[in-house]
């Protein structure tokens, strides 16, 4: 079945550091890929998405590229801020399917 | 403003009691979902509904029940048969058909604690 594996957390960085959160997936078809962010005490918000191979999703300085050859969708940001502290979820949705499959989440803490 | 409203935000329950979590949306979305979130396990799908009066089991439906009598509402009942109900519950919705962008829209969640 479909699955998503994220790098284990928690991840702690200093402000202005470079961020990478790894995400790999297993899917039978050609899924769309997503990164969601959850700030403390809140629900999830879509951060970015990519719907086909080699697409790059970007938002708020975050980027992720859909790599079919390595089945990966790693999240990157060049210079993180304290306000980026949150839990980040990678997710996929297979073609023709209605539901999303989520990874286990990665907790990110940015220290000033 | 359009959005998804979950209530209550916090709920305490004694063992053996059923409890119902409310989820209402005014986004005119056809599909609605319930996810359970546990530390280190991400989100797991409990039930989802693509249209009024129809719903499907997700990956962890045992011990839960839902109804979809109205497009706007998708309540989740956590029954006494659920072995470990303490968790954070998230409701979501999405459009279907030509309006579907793949994105799910989430409520702020309900935290259930069984005493």
Coordinates of N, CA and C in Angstrom, one line a residue:
Chain A
X1 N 0.8 -1.2 0.0 CA 0.0 0.0 0.0 C 0.9 1.3 0.0
X2 N 0.2 2.4 -0.1 CA 0.9 3.7 -0.1 C 1.4 4.0 1.3
X3 N 2.6 4.6 1.4 CA 3.1 5.0 2.7 C 4.1 6.2 2.5
X4 N 4.3 6.9 3.6 CA 5.2 8.1 3.6 C 6.1 7.9 4.8
X5 N 7.4 8.1 4.6 CA 8.4 8.0 5.7 C 9.1 9.4 5.8
X6 N 9.1 10.0 7.0 CA 9.8 11.2 7.2 C 11.0 11.0 8.1
X7 N 11.9 11.9 8.0 CA 13.1 11.8 8.9 C 12.6 12.0 10.3
X8 N 13.2 11.3 11.2 CA 12.8 11.3 12.6 C 13.2 12.6 13.3
X9 N 12.3 13.1 14.1 CA 12.7 14.3 14.9 C 13.0 13.9 16.3
X10 N 13.0 14.9 17.2 CA 12.8 16.3 16.8 C 14.1 16.9 16.2
X11 N 13.9 18.0 15.5 CA 15.0 18.7 14.9 C 15.1 20.1 15.6
X12 N 16.3 20.4 16.0 CA 16.5 21.7 16.7 C 17.6 22.4 15.9
X13 N 17.4 23.7 15.5 CA 18.3 24.5 14.8 C 18.4 25.9 15.4
X14 N 19.4 26.6 15.0 CA 19.5 28.0 15.4 C 18.9 28.8 14.3
X15 N 18.5 30.0 14.7 CA 17.9 30.9 13.7 C 18.9 31.2 12.5
X16 N 18.4 31.3 11.3 CA 19.2 31.5 10.1 C 19.9 30.3 9.6
X17 N 19.7 29.1 10.2 CA 20.3 27.9 9.7 C 19.6 27.4 8.5
X18 N 20.2 26.5 7.8 CA 19.6 25.8 6.6 C 18.9 24.6 7.1
X19 N 17.7 24.4 6.6 CA 16.8 23.3 7.0 C 16.6 22.3 5.9
X20 N 16.7 21.0 6.2 CA 16.2 20.0 5.3 C 15.5 19.0 6.2
X21 N 14.3 18.6 5.8 CA 13.5 17.5 6.4 C 13.2 16.5 5.3
X22 N 13.7 15.3 5.5 CA 13.6 14.3 4.4 C 12.3 13.6 4.4
X23 N 11.8 13.3 3.2 CA 10.5 12.6 3.0 C 10.7 11.7 1.8
X24 N 10.4 10.4 2.0 CA 10.3 9.5 0.9 C 9.0 8.8 0.9
X25 N 8.6 8.3 -0.2 CA 7.2 7.7 -0.3 C 7.2 6.4 -1.1
X26 N 6.2 5.6 -0.9 CA 5.9 4.4 -1.6 C 4.5 4.6 -2.2
X27 N 4.3 4.5 -3.5 CA 3.0 4.6 -4.0 C 2.9 3.7 -5.3
X28 N 1.7 3.2 -5.5 CA 1.5 2.3 -6.7 C 1.3 3.1 -7.9
X29 N 0.8 4.3 -7.8 CA 0.5 5.1 -9.0 C 1.4 6.3 -9.1
X30 N 0.8 7.4 -9.5 CA 1.5 8.7 -9.7 C 0.8 9.7 -8.7
X31 N 1.3 9.8 -7.5 CA 0.6 10.6 -6.5 C 1.0 12.0 -6.6
X32 N 0.1 12.8 -6.0 CA 0.4 14.2 -5.6 C 1.1 14.2 -4.3
X33 N 2.0 15.2 -4.1 CA 2.7 15.2 -2.8 C 2.6 16.6 -2.1
X34 N 2.5 16.5 -0.8 CA 2.2 17.7 0.0 C 3.1 17.8 1.2
X35 N 3.3 19.1 1.6 CA 3.8 19.3 3.0 C 2.8 20.2 3.7
X36 N 2.4 19.7 4.9 CA 1.5 20.4 5.8 C 2.3 20.9 7.0
X37 N 1.9 22.0 7.6 CA 2.5 22.5 8.9 C 1.5 22.6 9.9
X38 N 1.9 22.2 11.2 CA 1.0 22.4 12.3 C 1.7 23.2 13.4
X39 N 1.1 24.4 13.6 CA 1.6 25.2 14.7 C 1.0 24.8 16.0
X40 N 1.7 25.1 17.1 CA 1.2 24.6 18.4 C -0.3 24.9 18.7
X41 N -1.0 23.8 19.1 CA -2.4 23.9 19.4 C -3.4 24.1 18.3
X42 N -2.9 24.0 17.0 CA -3.7 24.2 15.9 C -3.9 23.0 15.0
X43 N -4.8 23.1 14.0 CA -4.9 22.1 13.0 C -3.8 22.2 12.0
X44 N -3.9 21.5 10.9 CA -2.8 21.5 9.9 C -3.2 22.5 8.8
X45 N -2.1 23.1 8.2 CA -2.3 24.0 7.1 C -1.4 23.5 5.9
X46 N -1.9 23.6 4.7 CA -1.1 23.3 3.6 C 0.1 24.3 3.5
X47 N 1.3 23.8 3.3 CA 2.5 24.6 3.1 C 2.8 24.7 1.7
X48 N 2.9 23.5 1.0 CA 3.2 23.5 -0.4 C 2.8 22.2 -1.0
X49 N 2.8 22.1 -2.3 CA 2.4 20.8 -3.0 C 3.1 20.7 -4.3
X50 N 3.1 19.5 -4.9 CA 3.6 19.3 -6.2 C 2.8 18.1 -6.8
X51 N 2.4 18.2 -8.0 CA 1.4 17.2 -8.5 C 2.0 16.3 -9.5
X52 N 3.3 16.6 -10.0 CA 3.9 15.6 -11.0 C 5.4 15.7 -10.8
X53 N 6.1 14.7 -11.4 CA 7.5 14.6 -11.3 C 8.2 15.9 -11.8
X54 N 9.2 16.3 -11.0 CA 10.1 17.4 -11.3 C 9.4 18.8 -11.0
X55 N 8.2 18.7 -10.5 CA 7.5 20.0 -10.1 C 8.2 20.4 -8.8
X56 N 8.3 21.7 -8.6 CA 8.8 22.3 -7.3 C 7.7 23.1 -6.7
X57 N 7.3 22.7 -5.5 CA 6.4 23.5 -4.7 C 7.2 24.5 -3.8
X58 N 6.6 25.7 -3.6 CA 7.3 26.7 -2.8 C 6.3 27.6 -2.1
X59 N 6.6 28.0 -0.9 CA 5.8 28.9 -0.1 C 6.5 29.4 1.1
X60 N 6.5 30.6 1.5 CA 7.0 31.2 2.7 C 8.5 30.9 2.8
X61 N 9.2 30.8 1.7 CA 10.7 30.5 1.7 C 11.0 29.0 1.7
X62 N 10.0 28.1 1.9 CA 10.2 26.7 1.9 C 10.0 26.2 0.4
X63 N 10.8 25.1 0.1 CA 10.7 24.5 -1.2 C 10.8 23.0 -1.1
X64 N 10.2 22.3 -2.0 CA 10.3 20.9 -2.1 C 10.2 20.5 -3.6
X65 N 11.0 19.6 -4.1 CA 10.9 19.1 -5.5 C 10.5 17.6 -5.5
X66 N 9.6 17.4 -6.3 CA 9.0 16.0 -6.5 C 10.1 15.2 -7.4
X67 N 10.7 14.3 -6.7 CA 11.8 13.5 -7.4 C 11.2 12.0 -7.6
X68 N 10.8 11.7 -8.8 CA 10.3 10.4 -9.0 C 11.3 9.3 -8.9
X69 N 12.6 9.6 -9.4 CA 13.6 8.6 -9.5 C 14.1 8.2 -8.1
X70 N 14.0 9.1 -7.1 CA 14.3 8.7 -5.8 C 13.1 8.6 -4.8
X71 N 11.9 8.7 -5.4 CA 10.7 8.7 -4.6 C 10.8 9.6 -3.4
X72 N 11.2 10.9 -3.6 CA 11.4 11.8 -2.5 C 10.8 13.1 -2.7
X73 N 10.6 13.8 -1.6 CA 10.0 15.2 -1.6 C 10.5 15.9 -0.4
X74 N 11.8 16.2 -0.4 CA 12.4 16.7 0.8 C 12.1 18.2 0.9
X75 N 11.8 18.7 2.2 CA 11.5 20.1 2.4 C 12.8 20.8 2.8
X76 N 13.0 22.0 2.2 CA 14.2 22.8 2.5 C 13.8 24.3 2.7
X77 N 14.6 24.9 3.5 CA 14.5 26.4 3.7 C 15.9 26.9 3.9
X78 N 16.2 28.0 3.3 CA 17.6 28.5 3.3 C 18.0 29.1 4.7
X79 N 17.0 29.8 5.3 CA 17.3 30.5 6.5 C 16.1 30.5 7.4
X80 N 16.1 29.7 8.4 CA 14.9 29.5 9.3 C 14.7 30.6 10.3
X81 N 13.5 30.8 10.7 CA 13.2 31.8 11.8 C 12.5 31.1 12.9
X82 N 12.5 31.8 14.1 CA 11.9 31.2 15.3 C 10.4 30.9 15.0
X83 N 9.8 31.7 14.2 CA 8.4 31.5 13.9 C 8.1 30.2 13.0
X84 N 9.2 29.6 12.5 CA 9.0 28.3 11.7 C 8.9 27.1 12.7
X85 N 9.0 27.3 13.9 CA 8.9 26.2 14.9 C 7.5 25.6 14.8
X86 N 7.4 24.3 14.5 CA 6.1 23.7 14.3 C 6.4 22.2 14.0
X87 N 5.3 21.5 13.7 CA 5.4 20.1 13.3 C 5.1 20.1 11.8
X88 N 6.0 19.4 11.0 CA 5.8 19.3 9.6 C 5.5 17.9 9.2
X89 N 4.5 17.8 8.3 CA 4.0 16.5 7.8 C 4.1 16.4 6.3
X90 N 4.7 15.4 5.8 CA 4.7 15.1 4.4 C 3.5 14.1 4.2
X91 N 2.9 14.3 3.0 CA 1.7 13.5 2.7 C 1.6 13.2 1.2
X92 N 0.9 12.1 0.9 CA 0.7 11.9 -0.5 C -0.8 11.5 -0.8
X93 N -1.2 11.7 -2.0 CA -2.5 11.4 -2.4 C -2.4 10.7 -3.8
X94 N -2.8 9.5 -3.8 CA -2.7 8.7 -5.1 C -3.7 9.2 -6.1
X95 N -3.4 9.0 -7.4 CA -4.4 9.4 -8.4 C -5.7 8.7 -8.2
X96 N -6.8 9.4 -8.3 CA -8.1 8.8 -8.2 C -8.5 8.5 -6.8
X97 N -7.6 8.7 -5.8 CA -8.0 8.4 -4.4 C -8.4 9.7 -3.8
X98 N -9.3 9.6 -2.8 CA -9.8 10.8 -2.1 C -9.0 11.2 -0.9
X99 N -8.4 10.2 -0.3 CA -7.8 10.4 1.0 C -6.3 10.7 0.9
X100 N -5.8 11.4 1.9 CA -4.3 11.6 2.1 C -3.7 10.6 3.0
X101 N -2.5 10.2 2.7 CA -1.7 9.4 3.6 C -0.6 10.2 4.1
X102 N -0.4 10.3 5.5 CA 0.5 11.2 6.1 C 1.7 10.4 6.6
X103 N 2.9 11.1 6.7 CA 4.0 10.6 7.4 C 3.8 10.9 8.9
X104 N 4.8 10.5 9.7 CA 4.6 10.6 11.1 C 4.9 12.0 11.7
X105 N 5.3 12.9 10.9 CA 5.5 14.3 11.4 C 6.9 14.4 11.9
X106 N 7.5 15.7 11.7 CA 8.8 16.0 12.3 C 8.6 17.3 13.0
X107 N 9.0 17.3 14.3 CA 8.9 18.5 15.1 C 10.1 19.3 15.0
X108 N 10.0 20.6 14.6 CA 11.1 21.5 14.4 C 11.1 22.6 15.4
X109 N 12.2 22.8 16.1 CA 12.3 23.9 17.0 C 13.5 24.8 16.6
X110 N 13.2 26.1 16.5 CA 14.3 27.0 16.1 C 14.6 27.9 17.3
X111 N 15.8 27.9 17.7 CA 16.2 28.8 18.8 C 16.8 30.1 18.3
X112 N 16.5 31.2 19.1 CA 17.0 32.5 18.7 C 18.6 32.6 18.8
Chain B
X1 N -16.5 34.3 7.8 CA -15.4 33.6 7.2 C -15.7 32.2 7.0
X2 N -15.3 31.6 5.9 CA -15.5 30.2 5.7 C -14.4 29.4 6.5
X3 N -14.9 28.2 6.9 CA -13.9 27.4 7.6 C -14.5 26.1 8.2
X4 N -13.7 25.5 9.1 CA -14.2 24.2 9.7 C -14.1 24.5 11.2
X5 N -15.2 24.2 11.9 CA -15.3 24.4 13.3 C -15.4 23.0 14.0
X6 N -14.5 22.8 14.9 CA -14.6 21.5 15.7 C -14.9 21.9 17.2
X7 N -15.8 21.1 17.8 CA -16.1 21.3 19.2 C -16.4 20.0 19.9
X8 N -16.1 19.9 21.2 CA -15.3 20.9 22.0 C -13.9 20.9 21.7
X9 N -13.1 21.9 22.1 CA -11.7 21.9 21.9 C -11.0 20.9 22.9
X10 N -11.5 20.8 24.1 CA -11.0 19.8 25.1 C -12.2 19.1 25.7
X11 N -12.0 17.8 25.9 CA -13.1 16.9 26.4 C -12.5 15.8 27.3
X12 N -13.1 15.7 28.4 CA -12.7 14.6 29.3 C -13.8 13.6 29.4
X13 N -13.4 12.3 29.5 CA -14.4 11.3 29.5 C -14.0 10.2 30.4
X14 N -15.0 9.6 31.1 CA -14.7 8.5 32.0 C -14.7 7.2 31.1
X15 N -14.0 6.2 31.5 CA -14.0 5.0 30.8 C -15.4 4.4 30.7
X16 N -15.7 3.8 29.6 CA -17.0 3.2 29.4 C -18.1 4.2 28.8
X17 N -17.7 5.4 28.7 CA -18.7 6.4 28.1 C -18.5 6.6 26.7
X18 N -19.5 6.8 25.9 CA -19.4 7.3 24.5 C -19.3 8.8 24.6
X19 N -18.7 9.3 23.5 CA -18.6 10.8 23.4 C -18.6 11.2 21.9
X20 N -19.3 12.3 21.6 CA -19.4 12.7 20.2 C -18.7 14.0 20.0
X21 N -17.8 14.0 19.0 CA -17.1 15.2 18.6 C -17.8 15.9 17.4
X22 N -17.9 17.2 17.5 CA -18.7 17.9 16.4 C -17.7 18.4 15.4
X23 N -18.1 18.4 14.1 CA -17.3 19.0 13.0 C -18.3 19.6 12.0
X24 N -18.2 20.9 11.9 CA -19.1 21.7 10.9 C -18.2 22.5 10.0
X25 N -18.7 22.5 8.7 CA -17.9 23.3 7.7 C -18.9 24.1 6.9
X26 N -18.5 25.3 6.5 CA -19.3 26.2 5.7 C -18.5 26.5 4.4
X27 N -17.7 25.6 3.9 CA -16.9 25.8 2.7 C -17.6 25.2 1.5
X28 N -18.8 24.6 1.7 CA -19.5 23.9 0.6 C -18.7 22.7 0.0
X29 N -17.9 22.1 0.9 CA -17.1 20.9 0.4 C -18.0 19.6 0.5
X30 N -17.8 18.8 -0.5 CA -18.5 17.5 -0.5 C -17.9 16.5 0.5
X31 N -16.5 16.5 0.5 CA -15.8 15.4 1.2 C -15.4 15.9 2.6
X32 N -15.5 15.0 3.6 CA -15.1 15.3 5.0 C -14.4 14.1 5.5
X33 N -13.5 14.3 6.5 CA -12.6 13.3 7.0 C -12.4 13.5 8.5
X34 N -12.1 12.4 9.2 CA -11.7 12.4 10.6 C -10.3 11.7 10.6
X35 N -9.4 12.4 11.3 CA -8.1 11.8 11.5 C -7.8 11.8 13.0
X36 N -7.0 10.8 13.4 CA -6.5 10.8 14.8 C -5.0 11.0 14.8
X37 N -4.6 11.9 15.7 CA -3.2 12.2 15.8 C -2.6 11.8 17.2
X38 N -1.6 10.9 17.1 CA -0.9 10.5 18.3 C 0.6 10.9 18.2
X39 N 1.3 11.2 19.3 CA 2.7 11.6 19.2 C 3.5 10.5 18.5
X40 N 4.3 11.0 17.5 CA 5.2 10.1 16.8 C 4.6 9.2 15.8
X41 N 3.2 9.3 15.6 CA 2.6 8.4 14.7 C 1.9 9.1 13.6
X42 N 2.0 10.4 13.5 CA 1.4 11.1 12.4 C -0.1 11.1 12.5
X43 N -0.8 11.3 11.4 CA -2.2 11.3 11.3 C -2.7 10.0 10.7
X44 N -3.7 9.4 11.4 CA -4.3 8.1 10.8 C -5.8 8.4 10.6
X45 N -6.2 7.9 9.4 CA -7.6 8.1 9.0 C -8.6 7.2 9.7
X46 N -9.6 7.8 10.2 CA -10.6 7.0 11.0 C -11.8 6.7 10.0
X47 N -12.4 7.7 9.5 CA -13.5 7.6 8.5 C -13.5 8.8 7.6
X48 N -14.1 8.6 6.4 CA -14.2 9.7 5.5 C -15.6 9.6 4.7
X49 N -16.0 10.7 4.2 CA -17.3 10.7 3.5 C -17.1 11.6 2.3
X50 N -17.5 11.1 1.2 CA -17.4 11.8 -0.1 C -18.7 12.5 -0.5
X51 N -19.8 12.1 0.2 CA -21.1 12.7 -0.2 C -22.1 12.4 1.0
X52 N -23.1 13.2 1.0 CA -24.1 13.1 2.1 C -24.7 11.6 2.1
X53 N -24.9 11.1 3.3 CA -25.5 9.8 3.5 C -24.6 8.6 3.0
X54 N -23.3 8.9 2.9 CA -22.4 7.9 2.6 C -21.0 8.1 3.2
X55 N -20.4 7.1 3.8 CA -19.1 7.2 4.4 C -18.4 5.9 4.3
X56 N -17.0 5.9 4.4 CA -16.2 4.7 4.3 C -15.3 4.7 5.5
X57 N -14.9 3.5 5.9 CA -14.0 3.3 7.0 C -12.6 3.6 6.5
X58 N -11.8 4.2 7.4 CA -10.4 4.5 7.1 C -9.5 3.3 7.7
X59 N -8.3 3.7 8.1 CA -7.4 2.7 8.5 C -7.6 2.2 10.0
X60 N -8.3 3.0 10.8 CA -8.5 2.7 12.2 C -9.9 2.9 12.7
X61 N -10.9 2.4 12.0 CA -12.3 2.7 12.3 C -12.9 2.0 13.5
X62 N -12.2 0.9 14.0 CA -12.8 0.2 15.1 C -12.9 1.0 16.3
X63 N -14.2 0.9 16.9 CA -14.4 1.7 18.1 C -15.0 3.1 17.8
X64 N -15.1 3.5 16.6 CA -15.6 4.8 16.2 C -16.9 4.6 15.3
X65 N -17.7 5.6 15.3 CA -18.8 5.7 14.3 C -19.1 7.1 13.9
X66 N -19.6 7.3 12.7 CA -19.9 8.6 12.1 C -21.3 8.6 11.5
X67 N -21.7 9.8 11.2 CA -22.9 10.0 10.3 C -22.7 11.2 9.4
X68 N -23.4 11.2 8.3 CA -23.3 12.3 7.4 C -24.7 12.6 6.9
X69 N -25.5 13.2 7.7 CA -26.9 13.5 7.4 C -27.0 14.8 6.6
X70 N -26.0 15.7 6.9 CA -26.0 17.0 6.2 C -24.7 17.2 5.6
X71 N -24.6 18.0 4.5 CA -23.3 18.3 3.9 C -22.4 19.0 4.8
X72 N -22.9 19.9 5.7 CA -22.1 20.7 6.5 C -21.5 20.0 7.8
X73 N -22.0 18.8 8.1 CA -21.8 18.2 9.4 C -21.3 16.8 9.3
X74 N -20.3 16.4 10.1 CA -19.7 15.1 10.1 C -19.3 14.7 11.5
X75 N -20.2 14.4 12.4 CA -19.9 14.1 13.8 C -19.2 12.8 13.9
X76 N -18.3 12.7 14.9 CA -17.6 11.4 15.2 C -17.9 11.0 16.6
X77 N -18.4 9.8 16.8 CA -18.6 9.2 18.1 C -17.5 8.2 18.4
X78 N -16.9 8.5 19.6 CA -15.9 7.6 20.1 C -16.6 6.7 21.1
X79 N -16.7 5.4 20.8 CA -17.5 4.5 21.7 C -16.6 3.9 22.7
X80 N -17.3 3.3 23.7 CA -16.6 2.6 24.8 C -15.8 1.4 24.2
X81 N -16.0 1.0 23.0 CA -15.3 -0.1 22.4 C -13.9 0.3 21.9
X82 N -13.6 1.6 21.9 CA -12.3 2.1 21.5 C -11.4 1.9 22.6
X83 N -10.3 1.1 22.4 CA -9.4 0.7 23.5 C -8.6 1.8 24.1
X84 N -8.1 2.7 23.2 CA -7.2 3.7 23.7 C -7.6 5.1 23.1
X85 N -8.7 5.7 23.6 CA -9.3 6.8 22.9 C -8.6 8.2 23.1
X86 N -7.7 8.2 24.1 CA -7.0 9.5 24.4 C -6.2 9.9 23.2
X87 N -6.5 11.0 22.6 CA -5.8 11.5 21.4 C -6.3 12.8 21.0
X88 N -5.6 13.4 20.0 CA -6.0 14.6 19.3 C -6.8 14.3 18.1
X89 N -8.0 14.7 17.9 CA -8.8 14.4 16.7 C -8.9 15.6 15.8
X90 N -8.7 15.3 14.5 CA -8.7 16.4 13.5 C -9.8 16.1 12.5
X91 N -10.6 17.1 12.2 CA -11.6 17.0 11.1 C -11.1 17.8 9.9
X92 N -11.4 17.3 8.7 CA -11.0 18.0 7.5 C -12.0 17.9 6.5
X93 N -12.0 18.8 5.5 CA -12.9 18.7 4.4 C -12.1 19.1 3.1
X94 N -12.7 18.7 2.0 CA -12.2 19.1 0.7 C -13.2 19.1 -0.4
X95 N -13.0 19.9 -1.4 CA -14.0 19.8 -2.6 C -13.7 18.5 -3.3
X96 N -14.6 18.2 -4.2 CA -14.4 17.0 -5.1 C -14.7 17.4 -6.5
X97 N -14.4 16.5 -7.4 CA -14.6 16.8 -8.8 C -13.7 17.9 -9.4
X98 N -14.2 18.8 -10.2 CA -13.4 19.8 -10.8 C -12.9 20.9 -9.9
X99 N -13.4 21.0 -8.7 CA -12.9 21.9 -7.7 C -11.8 21.3 -6.8
X100 N -11.5 20.1 -7.0 CA -10.6 19.4 -6.2 C -9.1 19.7 -6.5
X101 N -8.4 20.3 -5.6 CA -7.0 20.7 -5.8 C -6.1 19.7 -5.1
X102 N -6.7 18.8 -4.4 CA -5.9 17.8 -3.6 C -5.7 18.3 -2.1
X103 N -6.0 19.5 -1.9 CA -5.7 20.1 -0.5 C -6.9 19.7 0.4
X104 N -6.5 19.4 1.6 CA -7.5 19.2 2.7 C -7.4 20.4 3.6
X105 N -8.6 20.8 4.1 CA -8.7 22.0 5.0 C -9.1 21.5 6.4
X106 N -8.3 21.8 7.3 CA -8.4 21.2 8.7 C -9.0 22.2 9.7
X107 N -9.8 21.6 10.6 CA -10.2 22.3 11.8 C -9.1 22.4 12.8
X108 N -9.3 23.0 14.0 CA -8.3 23.2 15.0 C -8.1 22.0 15.9
X109 N -9.0 21.0 15.8 CA -8.8 19.8 16.5 C -9.6 19.8 17.9
X110 N -9.8 18.6 18.3 CA -10.4 18.3 19.6 C -9.5 17.3 20.4
X111 N -9.2 17.7 21.6 CA -8.3 16.8 22.4 C -9.2 16.1 23.4
X112 N -9.2 14.8 23.3 CA -10.0 13.9 24.1 C -9.1 13.2 25.1
X113 N -9.4 13.3 26.4 CA -8.7 12.6 27.4 C -9.6 11.7 28.2
X114 N -9.3 10.4 28.3 CA -10.1 9.5 29.0 C -9.5 9.3 30.4
X115 N -10.3 9.5 31.4 CA -9.8 9.5 32.8 C -9.9 8.1 33.4

